[in-house]
Tab-separated table of C-alpha atoms in Angstrom:
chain	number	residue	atom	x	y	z
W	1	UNK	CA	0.000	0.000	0.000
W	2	UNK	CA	1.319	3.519	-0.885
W	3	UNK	CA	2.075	6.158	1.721
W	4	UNK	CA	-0.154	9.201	1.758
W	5	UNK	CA	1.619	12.394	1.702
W	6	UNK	CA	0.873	14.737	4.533
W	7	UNK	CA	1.435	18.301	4.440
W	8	UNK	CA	3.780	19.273	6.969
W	9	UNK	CA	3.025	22.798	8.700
W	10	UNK	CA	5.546	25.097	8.179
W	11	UNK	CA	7.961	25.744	11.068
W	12	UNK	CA	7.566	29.884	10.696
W	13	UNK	CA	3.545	29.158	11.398
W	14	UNK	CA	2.411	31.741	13.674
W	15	UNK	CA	-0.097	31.106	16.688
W	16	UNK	CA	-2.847	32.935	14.953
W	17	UNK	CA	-2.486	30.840	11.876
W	18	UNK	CA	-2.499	27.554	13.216
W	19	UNK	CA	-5.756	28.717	15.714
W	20	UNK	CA	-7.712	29.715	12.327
W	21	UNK	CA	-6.741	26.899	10.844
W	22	UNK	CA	-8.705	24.466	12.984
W	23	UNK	CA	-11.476	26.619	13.325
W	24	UNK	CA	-12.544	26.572	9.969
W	25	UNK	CA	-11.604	22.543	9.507
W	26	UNK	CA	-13.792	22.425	13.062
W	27	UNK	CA	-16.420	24.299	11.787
W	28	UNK	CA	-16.757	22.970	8.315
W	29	UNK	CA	-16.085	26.292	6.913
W	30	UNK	CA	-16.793	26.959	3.152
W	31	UNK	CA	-13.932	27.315	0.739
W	32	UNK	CA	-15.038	30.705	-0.187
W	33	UNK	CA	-15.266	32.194	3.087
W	34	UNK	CA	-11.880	30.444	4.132
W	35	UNK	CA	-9.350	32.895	5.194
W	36	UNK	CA	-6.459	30.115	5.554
W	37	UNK	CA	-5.532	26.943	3.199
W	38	UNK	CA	-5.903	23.827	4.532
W	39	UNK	CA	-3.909	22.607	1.292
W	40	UNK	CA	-0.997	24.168	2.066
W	41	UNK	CA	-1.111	24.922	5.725
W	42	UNK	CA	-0.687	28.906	4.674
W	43	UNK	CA	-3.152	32.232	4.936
W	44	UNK	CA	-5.382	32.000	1.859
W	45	UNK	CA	-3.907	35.501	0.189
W	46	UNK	CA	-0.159	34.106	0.105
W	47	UNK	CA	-1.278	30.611	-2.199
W	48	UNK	CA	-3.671	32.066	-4.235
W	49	UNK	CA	-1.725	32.118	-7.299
W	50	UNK	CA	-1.323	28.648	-6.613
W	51	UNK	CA	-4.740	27.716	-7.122
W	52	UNK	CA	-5.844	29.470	-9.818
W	53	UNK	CA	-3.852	28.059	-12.709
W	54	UNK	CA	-6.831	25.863	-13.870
């Protein structure tokens, strides 16, 4: 069986980020009202670019 990749959280993550991070994965927040990626363990603004290359 193949490994799943995790992404790891980034050792710079701030208090805040990792706080709003499981409130919105608690909460079931939308994507579009998401202030935080849960792709890339980042604040939404910073991996935008990222995600819109489709």
């Amino acid at each position: 069986m193949a490994n799943q990749t995790l992404a790891a959280i980034p050792a710079d993550a701030s208090d805040d980020l990792l706080r709003r991070l499981y409130q919105e994965t608690a909460r079931e927040t939308p994507v579009e009202q998401r202030v935080t990626c849960p792709i890339h363990l980042n604040w939404r603004d910073r991996c935008l670019h990222l995600h819109s290359g489709s």
